[in-house]
PDB file of C-alpha atoms in Angstrom:
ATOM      1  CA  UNK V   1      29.782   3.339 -16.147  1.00  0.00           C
ATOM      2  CA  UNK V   2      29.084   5.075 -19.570  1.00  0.00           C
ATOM      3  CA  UNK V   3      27.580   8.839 -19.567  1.00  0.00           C
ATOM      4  CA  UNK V   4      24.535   7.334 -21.144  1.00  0.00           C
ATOM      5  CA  UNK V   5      24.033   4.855 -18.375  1.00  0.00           C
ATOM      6  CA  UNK V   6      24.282   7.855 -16.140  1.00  0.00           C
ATOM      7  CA  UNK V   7      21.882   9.769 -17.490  1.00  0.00           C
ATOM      8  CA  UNK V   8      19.655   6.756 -17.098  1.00  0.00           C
ATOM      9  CA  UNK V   9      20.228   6.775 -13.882  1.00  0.00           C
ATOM     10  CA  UNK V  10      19.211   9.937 -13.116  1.00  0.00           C
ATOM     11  CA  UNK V  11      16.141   9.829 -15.370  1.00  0.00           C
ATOM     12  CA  UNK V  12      15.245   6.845 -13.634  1.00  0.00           C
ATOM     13  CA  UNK V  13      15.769   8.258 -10.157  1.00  0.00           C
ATOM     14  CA  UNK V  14      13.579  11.360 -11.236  1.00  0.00           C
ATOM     15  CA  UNK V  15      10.505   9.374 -11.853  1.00  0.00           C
ATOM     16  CA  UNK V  16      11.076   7.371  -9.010  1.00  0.00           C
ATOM     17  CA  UNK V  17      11.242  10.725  -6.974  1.00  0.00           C
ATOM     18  CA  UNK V  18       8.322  12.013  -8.547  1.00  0.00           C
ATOM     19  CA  UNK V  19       6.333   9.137  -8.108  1.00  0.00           C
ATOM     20  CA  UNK V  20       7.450   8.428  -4.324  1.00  0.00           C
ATOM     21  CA  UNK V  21       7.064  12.004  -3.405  1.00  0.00           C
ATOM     22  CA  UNK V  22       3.460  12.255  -4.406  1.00  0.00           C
ATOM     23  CA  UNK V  23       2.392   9.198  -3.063  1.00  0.00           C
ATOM     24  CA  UNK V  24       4.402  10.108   0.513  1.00  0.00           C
ATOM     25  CA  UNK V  25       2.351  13.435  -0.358  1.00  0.00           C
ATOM     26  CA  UNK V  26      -1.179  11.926  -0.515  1.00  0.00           C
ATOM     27  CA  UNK V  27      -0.634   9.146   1.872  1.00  0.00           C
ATOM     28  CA  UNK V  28       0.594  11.666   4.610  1.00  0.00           C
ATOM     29  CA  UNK V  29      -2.042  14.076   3.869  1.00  0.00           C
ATOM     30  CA  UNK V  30      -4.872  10.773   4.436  1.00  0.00           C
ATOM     31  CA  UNK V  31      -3.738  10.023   7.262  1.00  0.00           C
ATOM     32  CA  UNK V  32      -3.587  12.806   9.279  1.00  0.00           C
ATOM     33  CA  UNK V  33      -7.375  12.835   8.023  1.00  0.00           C
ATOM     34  CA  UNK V  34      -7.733   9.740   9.587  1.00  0.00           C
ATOM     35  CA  UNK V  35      -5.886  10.863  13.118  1.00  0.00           C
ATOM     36  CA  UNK V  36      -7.453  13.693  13.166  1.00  0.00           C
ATOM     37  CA  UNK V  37     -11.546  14.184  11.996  1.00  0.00           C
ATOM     38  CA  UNK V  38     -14.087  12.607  14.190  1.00  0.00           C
ATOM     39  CA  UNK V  39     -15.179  10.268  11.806  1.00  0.00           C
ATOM     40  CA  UNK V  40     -12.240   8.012  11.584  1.00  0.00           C
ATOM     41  CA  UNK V  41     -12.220   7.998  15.722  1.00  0.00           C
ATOM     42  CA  UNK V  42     -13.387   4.268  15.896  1.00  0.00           C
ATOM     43  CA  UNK V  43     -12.017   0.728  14.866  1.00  0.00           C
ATOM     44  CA  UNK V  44     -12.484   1.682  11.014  1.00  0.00           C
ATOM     45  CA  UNK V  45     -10.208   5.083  11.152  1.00  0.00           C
ATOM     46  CA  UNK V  46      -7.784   2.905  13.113  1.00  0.00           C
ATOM     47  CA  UNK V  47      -7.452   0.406  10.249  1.00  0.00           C
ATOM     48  CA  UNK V  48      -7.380   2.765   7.702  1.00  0.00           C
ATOM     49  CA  UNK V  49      -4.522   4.225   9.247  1.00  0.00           C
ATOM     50  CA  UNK V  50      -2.563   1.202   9.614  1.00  0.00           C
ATOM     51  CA  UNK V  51      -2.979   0.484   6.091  1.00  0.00           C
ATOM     52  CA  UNK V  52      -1.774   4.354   4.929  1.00  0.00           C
ATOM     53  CA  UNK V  53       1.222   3.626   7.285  1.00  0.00           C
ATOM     54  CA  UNK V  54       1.879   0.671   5.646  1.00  0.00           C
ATOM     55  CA  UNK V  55       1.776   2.725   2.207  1.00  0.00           C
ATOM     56  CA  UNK V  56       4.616   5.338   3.596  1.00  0.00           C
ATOM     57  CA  UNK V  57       6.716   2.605   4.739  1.00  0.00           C
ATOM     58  CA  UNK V  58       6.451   0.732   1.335  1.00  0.00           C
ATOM     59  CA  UNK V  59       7.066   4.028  -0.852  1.00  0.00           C
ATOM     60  CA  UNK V  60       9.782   5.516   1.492  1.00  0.00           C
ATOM     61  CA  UNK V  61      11.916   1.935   1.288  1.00  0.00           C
ATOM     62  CA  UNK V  62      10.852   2.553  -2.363  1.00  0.00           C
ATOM     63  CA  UNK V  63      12.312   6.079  -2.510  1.00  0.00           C
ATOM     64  CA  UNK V  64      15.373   5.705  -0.310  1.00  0.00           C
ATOM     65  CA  UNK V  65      16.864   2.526  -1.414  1.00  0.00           C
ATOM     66  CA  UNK V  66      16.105   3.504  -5.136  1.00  0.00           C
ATOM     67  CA  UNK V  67      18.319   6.527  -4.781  1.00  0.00           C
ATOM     68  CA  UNK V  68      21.426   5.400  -3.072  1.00  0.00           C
ATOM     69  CA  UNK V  69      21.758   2.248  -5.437  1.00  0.00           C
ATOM     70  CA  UNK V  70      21.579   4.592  -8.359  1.00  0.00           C
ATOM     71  CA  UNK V  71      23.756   6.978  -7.348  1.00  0.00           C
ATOM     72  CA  UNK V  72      26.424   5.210  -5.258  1.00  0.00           C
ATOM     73  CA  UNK V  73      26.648   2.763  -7.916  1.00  0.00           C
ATOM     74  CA  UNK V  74      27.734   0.026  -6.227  1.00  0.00           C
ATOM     75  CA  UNK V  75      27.435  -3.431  -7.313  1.00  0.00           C
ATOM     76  CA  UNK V  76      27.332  -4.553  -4.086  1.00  0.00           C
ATOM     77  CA  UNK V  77      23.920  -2.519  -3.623  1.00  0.00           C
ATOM     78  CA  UNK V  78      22.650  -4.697  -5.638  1.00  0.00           C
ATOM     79  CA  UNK V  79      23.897  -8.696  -4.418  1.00  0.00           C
ATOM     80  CA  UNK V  80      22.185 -10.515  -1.920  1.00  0.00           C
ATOM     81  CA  UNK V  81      25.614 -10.880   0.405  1.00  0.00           C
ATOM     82  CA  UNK V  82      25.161  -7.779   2.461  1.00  0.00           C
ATOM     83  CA  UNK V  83      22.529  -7.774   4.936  1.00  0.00           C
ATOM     84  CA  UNK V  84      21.267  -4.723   4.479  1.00  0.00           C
ATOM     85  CA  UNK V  85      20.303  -5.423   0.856  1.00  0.00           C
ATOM     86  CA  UNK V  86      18.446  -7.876   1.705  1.00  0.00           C
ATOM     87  CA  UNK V  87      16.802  -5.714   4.796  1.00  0.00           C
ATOM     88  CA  UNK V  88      15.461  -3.706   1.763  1.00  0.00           C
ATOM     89  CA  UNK V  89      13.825  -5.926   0.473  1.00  0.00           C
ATOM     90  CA  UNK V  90      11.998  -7.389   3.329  1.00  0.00           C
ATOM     91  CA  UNK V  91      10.687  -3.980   4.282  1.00  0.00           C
ATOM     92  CA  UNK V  92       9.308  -3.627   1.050  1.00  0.00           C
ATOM     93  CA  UNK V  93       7.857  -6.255   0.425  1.00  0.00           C
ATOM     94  CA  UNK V  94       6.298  -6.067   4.891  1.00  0.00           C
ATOM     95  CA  UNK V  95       5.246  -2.746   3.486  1.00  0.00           C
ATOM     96  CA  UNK V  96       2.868  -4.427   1.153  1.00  0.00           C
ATOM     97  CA  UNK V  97       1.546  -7.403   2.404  1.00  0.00           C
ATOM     98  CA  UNK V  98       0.861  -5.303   5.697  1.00  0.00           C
ATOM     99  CA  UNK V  99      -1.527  -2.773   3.492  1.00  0.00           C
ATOM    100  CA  UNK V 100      -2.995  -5.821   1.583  1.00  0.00           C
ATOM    101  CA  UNK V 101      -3.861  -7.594   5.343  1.00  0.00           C
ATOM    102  CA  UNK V 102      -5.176  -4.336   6.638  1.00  0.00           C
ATOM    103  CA  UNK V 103      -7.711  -3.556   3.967  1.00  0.00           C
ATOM    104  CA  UNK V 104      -8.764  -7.000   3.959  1.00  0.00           C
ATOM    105  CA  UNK V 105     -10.066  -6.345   7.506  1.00  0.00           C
ATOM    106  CA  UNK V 106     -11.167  -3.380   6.706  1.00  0.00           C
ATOM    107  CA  UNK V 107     -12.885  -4.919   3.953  1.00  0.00           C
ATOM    108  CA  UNK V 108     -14.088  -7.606   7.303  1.00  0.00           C
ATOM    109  CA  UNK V 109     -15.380  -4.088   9.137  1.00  0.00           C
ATOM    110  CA  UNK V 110     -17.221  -2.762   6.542  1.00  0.00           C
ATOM    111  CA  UNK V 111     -19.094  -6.111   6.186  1.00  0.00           C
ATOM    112  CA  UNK V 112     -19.187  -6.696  10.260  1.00  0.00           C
ATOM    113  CA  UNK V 113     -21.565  -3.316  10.715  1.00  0.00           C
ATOM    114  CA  UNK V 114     -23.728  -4.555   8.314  1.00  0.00           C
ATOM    115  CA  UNK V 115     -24.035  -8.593   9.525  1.00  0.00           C
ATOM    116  CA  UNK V 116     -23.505  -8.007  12.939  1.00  0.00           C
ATOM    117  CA  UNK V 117     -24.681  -4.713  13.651  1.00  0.00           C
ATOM    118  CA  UNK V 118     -25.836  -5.317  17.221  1.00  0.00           C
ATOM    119  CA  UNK V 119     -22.521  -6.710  18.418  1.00  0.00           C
ATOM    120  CA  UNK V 120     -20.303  -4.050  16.029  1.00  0.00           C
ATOM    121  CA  UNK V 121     -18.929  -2.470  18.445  1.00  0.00           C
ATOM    122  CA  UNK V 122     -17.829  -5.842  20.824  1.00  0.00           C
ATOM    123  CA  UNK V 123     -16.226  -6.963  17.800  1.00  0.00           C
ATOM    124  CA  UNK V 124     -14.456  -3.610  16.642  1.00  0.00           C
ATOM    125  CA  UNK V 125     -13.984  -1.576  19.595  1.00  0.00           C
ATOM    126  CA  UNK V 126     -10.675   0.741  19.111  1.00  0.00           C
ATOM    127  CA  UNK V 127      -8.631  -1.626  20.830  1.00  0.00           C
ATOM    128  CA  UNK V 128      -9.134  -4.267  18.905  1.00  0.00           C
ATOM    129  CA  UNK V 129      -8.695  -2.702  15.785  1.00  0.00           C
ATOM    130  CA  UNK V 130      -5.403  -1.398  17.290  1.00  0.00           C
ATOM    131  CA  UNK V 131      -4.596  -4.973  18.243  1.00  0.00           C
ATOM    132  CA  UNK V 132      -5.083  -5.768  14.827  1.00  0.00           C
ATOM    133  CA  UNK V 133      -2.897  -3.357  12.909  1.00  0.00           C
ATOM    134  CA  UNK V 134      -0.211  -4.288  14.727  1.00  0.00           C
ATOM    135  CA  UNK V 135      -0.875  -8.047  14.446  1.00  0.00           C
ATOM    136  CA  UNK V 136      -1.330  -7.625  10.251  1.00  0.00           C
ATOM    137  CA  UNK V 137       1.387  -5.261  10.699  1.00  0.00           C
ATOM    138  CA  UNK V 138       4.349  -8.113  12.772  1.00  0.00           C
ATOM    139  CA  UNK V 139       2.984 -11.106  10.747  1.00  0.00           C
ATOM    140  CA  UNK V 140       3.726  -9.413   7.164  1.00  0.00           C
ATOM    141  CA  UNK V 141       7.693  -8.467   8.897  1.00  0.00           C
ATOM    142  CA  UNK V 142       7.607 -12.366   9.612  1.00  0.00           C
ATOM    143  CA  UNK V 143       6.627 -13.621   6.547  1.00  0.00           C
ATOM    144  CA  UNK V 144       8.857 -11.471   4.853  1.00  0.00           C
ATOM    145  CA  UNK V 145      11.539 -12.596   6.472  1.00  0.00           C
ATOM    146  CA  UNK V 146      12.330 -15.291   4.165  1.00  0.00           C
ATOM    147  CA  UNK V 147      13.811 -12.381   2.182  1.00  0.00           C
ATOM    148  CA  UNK V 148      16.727 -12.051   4.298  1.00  0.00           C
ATOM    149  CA  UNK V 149      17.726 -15.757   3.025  1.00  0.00           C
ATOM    150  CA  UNK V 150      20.575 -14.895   0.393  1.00  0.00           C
ATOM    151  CA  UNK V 151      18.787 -17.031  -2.518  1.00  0.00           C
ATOM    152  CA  UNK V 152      14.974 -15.430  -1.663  1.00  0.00           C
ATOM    153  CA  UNK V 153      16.436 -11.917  -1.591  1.00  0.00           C
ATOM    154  CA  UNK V 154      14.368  -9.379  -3.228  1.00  0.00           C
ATOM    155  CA  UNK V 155      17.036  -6.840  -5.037  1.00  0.00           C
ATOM    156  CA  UNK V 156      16.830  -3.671  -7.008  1.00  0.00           C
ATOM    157  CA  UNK V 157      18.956  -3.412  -9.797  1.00  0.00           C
ATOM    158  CA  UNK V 158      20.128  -6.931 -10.010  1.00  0.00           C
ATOM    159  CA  UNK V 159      21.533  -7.208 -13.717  1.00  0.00           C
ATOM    160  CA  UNK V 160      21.489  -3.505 -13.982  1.00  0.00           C
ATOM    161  CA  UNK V 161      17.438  -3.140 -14.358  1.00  0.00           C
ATOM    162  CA  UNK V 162      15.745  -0.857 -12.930  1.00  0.00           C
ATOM    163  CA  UNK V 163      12.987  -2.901 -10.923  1.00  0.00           C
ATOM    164  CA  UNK V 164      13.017  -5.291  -8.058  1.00  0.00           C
ATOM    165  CA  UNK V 165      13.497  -8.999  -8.888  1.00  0.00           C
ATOM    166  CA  UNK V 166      14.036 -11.673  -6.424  1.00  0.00           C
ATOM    167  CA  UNK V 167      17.061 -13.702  -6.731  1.00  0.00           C
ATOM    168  CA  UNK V 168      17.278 -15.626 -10.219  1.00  0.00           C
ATOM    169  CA  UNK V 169      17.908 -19.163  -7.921  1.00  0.00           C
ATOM    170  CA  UNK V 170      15.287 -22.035  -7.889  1.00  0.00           C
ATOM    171  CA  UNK V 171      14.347 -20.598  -4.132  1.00  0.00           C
ATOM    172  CA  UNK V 172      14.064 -17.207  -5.361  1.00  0.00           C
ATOM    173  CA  UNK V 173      11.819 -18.060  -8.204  1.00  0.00           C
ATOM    174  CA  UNK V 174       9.810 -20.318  -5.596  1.00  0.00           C
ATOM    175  CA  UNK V 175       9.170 -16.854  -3.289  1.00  0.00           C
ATOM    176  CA  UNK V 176       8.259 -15.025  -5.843  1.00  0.00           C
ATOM    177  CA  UNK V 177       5.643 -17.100  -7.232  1.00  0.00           C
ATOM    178  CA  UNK V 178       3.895 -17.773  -3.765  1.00  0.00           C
ATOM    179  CA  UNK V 179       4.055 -13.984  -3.246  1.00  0.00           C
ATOM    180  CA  UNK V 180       2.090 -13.600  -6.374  1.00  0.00           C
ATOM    181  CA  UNK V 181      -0.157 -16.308  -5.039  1.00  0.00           C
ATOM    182  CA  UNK V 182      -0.318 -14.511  -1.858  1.00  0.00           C
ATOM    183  CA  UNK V 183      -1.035 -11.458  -2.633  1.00  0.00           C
ATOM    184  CA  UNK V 184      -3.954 -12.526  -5.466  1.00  0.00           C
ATOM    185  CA  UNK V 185      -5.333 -14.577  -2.694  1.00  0.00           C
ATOM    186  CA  UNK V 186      -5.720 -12.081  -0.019  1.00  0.00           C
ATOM    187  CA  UNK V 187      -6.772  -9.467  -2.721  1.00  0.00           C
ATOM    188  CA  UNK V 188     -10.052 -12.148  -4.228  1.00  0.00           C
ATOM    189  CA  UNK V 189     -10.995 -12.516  -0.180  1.00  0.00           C
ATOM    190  CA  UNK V 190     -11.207  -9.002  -0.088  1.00  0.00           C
ATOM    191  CA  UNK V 191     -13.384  -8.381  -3.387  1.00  0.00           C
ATOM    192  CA  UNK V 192     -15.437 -11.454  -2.232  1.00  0.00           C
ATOM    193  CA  UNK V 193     -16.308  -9.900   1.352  1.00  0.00           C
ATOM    194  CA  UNK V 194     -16.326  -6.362  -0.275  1.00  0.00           C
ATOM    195  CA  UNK V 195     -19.124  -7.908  -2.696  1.00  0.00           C
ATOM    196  CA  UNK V 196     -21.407  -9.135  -0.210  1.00  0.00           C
ATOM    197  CA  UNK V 197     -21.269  -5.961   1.964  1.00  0.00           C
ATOM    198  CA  UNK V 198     -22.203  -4.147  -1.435  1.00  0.00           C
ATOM    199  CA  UNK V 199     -25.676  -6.658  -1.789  1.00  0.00           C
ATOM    200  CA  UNK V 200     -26.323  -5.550   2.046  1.00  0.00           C
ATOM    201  CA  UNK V 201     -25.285  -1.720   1.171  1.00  0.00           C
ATOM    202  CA  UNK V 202     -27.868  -1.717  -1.861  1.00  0.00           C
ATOM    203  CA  UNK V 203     -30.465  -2.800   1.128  1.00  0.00           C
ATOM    204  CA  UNK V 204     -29.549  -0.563   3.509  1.00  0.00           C
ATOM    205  CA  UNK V 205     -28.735   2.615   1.458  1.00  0.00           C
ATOM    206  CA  UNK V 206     -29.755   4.572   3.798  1.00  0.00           C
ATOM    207  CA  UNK V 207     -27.504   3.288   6.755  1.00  0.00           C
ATOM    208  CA  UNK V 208     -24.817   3.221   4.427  1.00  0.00           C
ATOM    209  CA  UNK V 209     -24.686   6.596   3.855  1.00  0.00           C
ATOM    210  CA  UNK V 210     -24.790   7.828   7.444  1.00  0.00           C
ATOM    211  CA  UNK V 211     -22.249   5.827   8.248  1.00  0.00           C
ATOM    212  CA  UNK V 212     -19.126   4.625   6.059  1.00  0.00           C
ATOM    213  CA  UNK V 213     -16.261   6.997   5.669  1.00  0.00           C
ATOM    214  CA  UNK V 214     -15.447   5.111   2.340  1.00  0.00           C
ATOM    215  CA  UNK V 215     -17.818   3.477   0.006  1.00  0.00           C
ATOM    216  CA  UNK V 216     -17.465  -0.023  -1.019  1.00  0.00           C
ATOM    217  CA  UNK V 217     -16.806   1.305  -4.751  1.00  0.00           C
ATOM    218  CA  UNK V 218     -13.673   2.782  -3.355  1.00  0.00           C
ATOM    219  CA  UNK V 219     -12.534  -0.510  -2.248  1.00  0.00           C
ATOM    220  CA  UNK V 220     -13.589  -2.150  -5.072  1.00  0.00           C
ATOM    221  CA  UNK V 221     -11.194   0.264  -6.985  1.00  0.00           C
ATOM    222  CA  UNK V 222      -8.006  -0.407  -4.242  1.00  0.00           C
ATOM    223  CA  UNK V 223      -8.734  -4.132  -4.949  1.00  0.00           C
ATOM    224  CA  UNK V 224      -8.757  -2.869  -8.736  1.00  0.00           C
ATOM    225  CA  UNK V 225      -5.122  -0.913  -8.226  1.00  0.00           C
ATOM    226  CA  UNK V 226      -3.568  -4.075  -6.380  1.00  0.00           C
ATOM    227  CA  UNK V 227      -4.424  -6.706  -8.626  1.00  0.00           C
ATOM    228  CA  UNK V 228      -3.664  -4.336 -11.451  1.00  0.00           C
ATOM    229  CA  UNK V 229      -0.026  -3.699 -10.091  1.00  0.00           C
ATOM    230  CA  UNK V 230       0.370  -7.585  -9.466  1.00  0.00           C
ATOM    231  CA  UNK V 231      -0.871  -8.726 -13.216  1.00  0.00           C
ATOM    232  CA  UNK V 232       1.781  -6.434 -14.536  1.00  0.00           C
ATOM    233  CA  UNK V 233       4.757  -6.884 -12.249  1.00  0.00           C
ATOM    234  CA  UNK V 234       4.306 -10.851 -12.767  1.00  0.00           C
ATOM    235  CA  UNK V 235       3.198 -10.807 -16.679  1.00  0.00           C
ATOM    236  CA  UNK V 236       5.146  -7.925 -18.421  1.00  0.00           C
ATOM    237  CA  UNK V 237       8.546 -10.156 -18.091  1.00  0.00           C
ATOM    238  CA  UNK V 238       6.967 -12.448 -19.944  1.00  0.00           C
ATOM    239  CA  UNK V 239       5.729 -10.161 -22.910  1.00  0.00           C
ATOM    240  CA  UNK V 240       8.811  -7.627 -22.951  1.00  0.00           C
ATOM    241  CA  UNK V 241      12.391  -7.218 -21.944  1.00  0.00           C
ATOM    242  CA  UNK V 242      12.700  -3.431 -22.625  1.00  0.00           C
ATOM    243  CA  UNK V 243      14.199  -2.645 -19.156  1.00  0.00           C
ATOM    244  CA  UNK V 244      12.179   0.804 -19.300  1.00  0.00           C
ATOM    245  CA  UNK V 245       8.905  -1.130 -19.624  1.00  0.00           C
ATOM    246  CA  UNK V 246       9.971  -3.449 -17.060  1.00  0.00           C
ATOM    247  CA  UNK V 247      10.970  -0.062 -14.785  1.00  0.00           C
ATOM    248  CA  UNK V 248       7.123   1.520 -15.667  1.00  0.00           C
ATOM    249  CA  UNK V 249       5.560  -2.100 -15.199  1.00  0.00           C
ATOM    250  CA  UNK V 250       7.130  -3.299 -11.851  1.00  0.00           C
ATOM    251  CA  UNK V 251       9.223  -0.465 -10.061  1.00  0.00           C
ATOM    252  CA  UNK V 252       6.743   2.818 -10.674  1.00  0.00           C
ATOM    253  CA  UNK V 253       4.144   0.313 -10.764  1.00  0.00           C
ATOM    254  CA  UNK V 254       4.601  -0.618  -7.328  1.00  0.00           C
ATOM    255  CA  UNK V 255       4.922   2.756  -6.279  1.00  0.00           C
ATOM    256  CA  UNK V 256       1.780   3.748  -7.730  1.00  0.00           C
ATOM    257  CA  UNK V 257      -0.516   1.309  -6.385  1.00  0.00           C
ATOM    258  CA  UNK V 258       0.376   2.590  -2.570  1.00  0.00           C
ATOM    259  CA  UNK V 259       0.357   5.787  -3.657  1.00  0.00           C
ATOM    260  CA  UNK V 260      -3.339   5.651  -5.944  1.00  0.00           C
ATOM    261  CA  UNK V 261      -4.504   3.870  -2.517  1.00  0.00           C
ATOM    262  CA  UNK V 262      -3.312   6.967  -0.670  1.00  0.00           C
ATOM    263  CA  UNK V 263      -4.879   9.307  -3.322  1.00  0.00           C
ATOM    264  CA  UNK V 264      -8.504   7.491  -3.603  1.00  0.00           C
ATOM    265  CA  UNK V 265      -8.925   7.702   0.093  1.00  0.00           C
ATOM    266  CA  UNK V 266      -7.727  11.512   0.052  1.00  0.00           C
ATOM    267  CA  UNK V 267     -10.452  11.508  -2.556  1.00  0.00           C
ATOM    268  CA  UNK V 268     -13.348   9.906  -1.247  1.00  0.00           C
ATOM    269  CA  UNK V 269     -12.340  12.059   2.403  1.00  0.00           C
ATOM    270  CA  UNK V 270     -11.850  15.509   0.292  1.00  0.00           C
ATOM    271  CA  UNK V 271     -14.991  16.966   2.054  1.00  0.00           C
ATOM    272  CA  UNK V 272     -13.307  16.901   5.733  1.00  0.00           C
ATOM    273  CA  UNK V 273     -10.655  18.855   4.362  1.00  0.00           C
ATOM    274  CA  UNK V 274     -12.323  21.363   2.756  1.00  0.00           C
ATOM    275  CA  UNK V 275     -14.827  21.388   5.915  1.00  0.00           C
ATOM    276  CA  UNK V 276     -11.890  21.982   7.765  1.00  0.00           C
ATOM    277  CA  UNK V 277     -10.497  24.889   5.706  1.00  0.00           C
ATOM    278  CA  UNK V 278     -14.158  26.705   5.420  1.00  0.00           C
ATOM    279  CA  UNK V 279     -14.204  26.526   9.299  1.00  0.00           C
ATOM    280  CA  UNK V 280     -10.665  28.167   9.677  1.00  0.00           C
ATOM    281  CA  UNK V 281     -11.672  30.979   7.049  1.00  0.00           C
ATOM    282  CA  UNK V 282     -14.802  31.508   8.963  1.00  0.00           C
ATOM    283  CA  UNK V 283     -13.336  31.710  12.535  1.00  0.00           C
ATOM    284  CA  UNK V 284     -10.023  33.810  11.883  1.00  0.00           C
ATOM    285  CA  UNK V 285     -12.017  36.675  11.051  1.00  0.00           C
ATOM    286  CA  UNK V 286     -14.261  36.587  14.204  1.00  0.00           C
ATOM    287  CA  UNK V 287     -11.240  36.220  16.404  1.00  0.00           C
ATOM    288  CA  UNK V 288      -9.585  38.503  15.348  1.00  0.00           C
ATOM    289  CA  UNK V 289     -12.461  41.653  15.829  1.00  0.00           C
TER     290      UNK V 289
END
């Protein structure tokens, strides 16, 4: 390992960091939002929790893994033959498909209080939506499990490039082009349902307002983030073989969309926060005389 390799490393690990630890940052912060204001305490804060879960567990495997391959330095980080390689990579990748699955029904709640109004809350009582999560939540661990086959392993740093590949086999290439497929899929049933809830939104303004947490341009630009991070993790290899363009397009990339998703919900929700600090600063003083 030369000393400029190693200072690749660490520049690499360093924007990793940064990237991770502002998206564990905004995704922890929207969540406890979501646990913990009286708005999110029905089926749709449920959801939205799952999918910010989802998030951390997709950044921290991001974060972790990223680190101790590039500074252990092991080949054997980086081949399919140990198992917990290929763990990785199926936690990843669960990570996700669980936060794709769990806006798409969130996507389904939105349009479900508009449609069925009268029977909302038979349909998305807080059990249900708990029942959910955790359904979206097993199912993406399952399908993912294909990753722990040695030639449908997703690695980081295969080849010595900084970005997660599956394995360069006939199967591999096969997984990774029905993840693509996947993904784009879920992501078009999303921006279809989101659509139709915004023609019923525009004719019910008025409901709308009183009572979505998050608009449906805010999913419209999570659908955005998604299929941008897909486009450029699946057509950048084909354009460029600059590994640090590659490492921007597919590793950070992937970091960013799950951390964005944290930060536009933070965004949209900024009010309950500062609501919540105004009270404090309010109170502290009465208590105290």
């Amino acid at each position: 390992m030369t000393e400029t390799s190693s200072l690749e490393d660490c520049i690499a690990i360093a924007c990793v960091a940064l990237a991770s630890v502002s998206g564990l940052i905004s995704n922890s912060v929207s969540l406890y939002i979501a646990r913990t204001r009286a708005r999110f305490r029905n089926a749709f804060g449920i959801l939205c929790s799952g999918f910010l879960i989802c998030n951390l567990q997709a950044i921290f495997v991001h974060f972790t893994w990223c680190t101790i391959v590039l500074s252990v330095k092991s080949p054997a980080f980086a081949s399919p033959q140990l198992f917990i390689v290929r763990l990785m990579g199926l936690l990843l990748n669960a990570g996700w498909f669980g936060s794709l699955l769990l806006h798409f029904f969130t996507a389904l709640n939105r349009f479900s209080a508009f449609v069925f109004a009268t029977k909302y809350n038979q349909l998305w009582s807080q059990s249900n939506a708990f029942k959910i999560v955790i359904i979206a939540w097993t199912s993406s661990m399952v399908y993912c499990t294909h990753h722990l086959y040695e030639n449908c392993a997703l690695l980081f740093h295969d080849g010595s490039a900084y970005r997660w590949l599956h394995n360069t086999t006939f199967h591999g290439q096969i997984c990774s082009n029905i993840n693509a497929a996947v993904s784009l899929l879920i992501i078009m049933a999303m921006a279809c349902i989101d659509f139709i809830t915004l023609i019923k939104m525009l004719a019910y303004r008025r409901a709308m307002r009183r009572n979505m947490g998050i608009s449906v341009v805010g999913s419209c630009k999570f659908g955005m983030i998604y299929v941008s991070f897909v486009l450029s993790f699946n057509v950048t290899p084909h354009f460029s073989t600059d590994k640090w363009i590659l490492f921007v397009s597919s590793t950070i990339g992937w970091i960013l969309a799950h951390s964005l998703n944290g930060l536009c919900f933070l965004i949209f929700n900024r009010n309950l926060l500062c609501k919540k600090k105004l009270r404090a600063m309010t109170v502290t003083p009465i208590a105290n005389f």
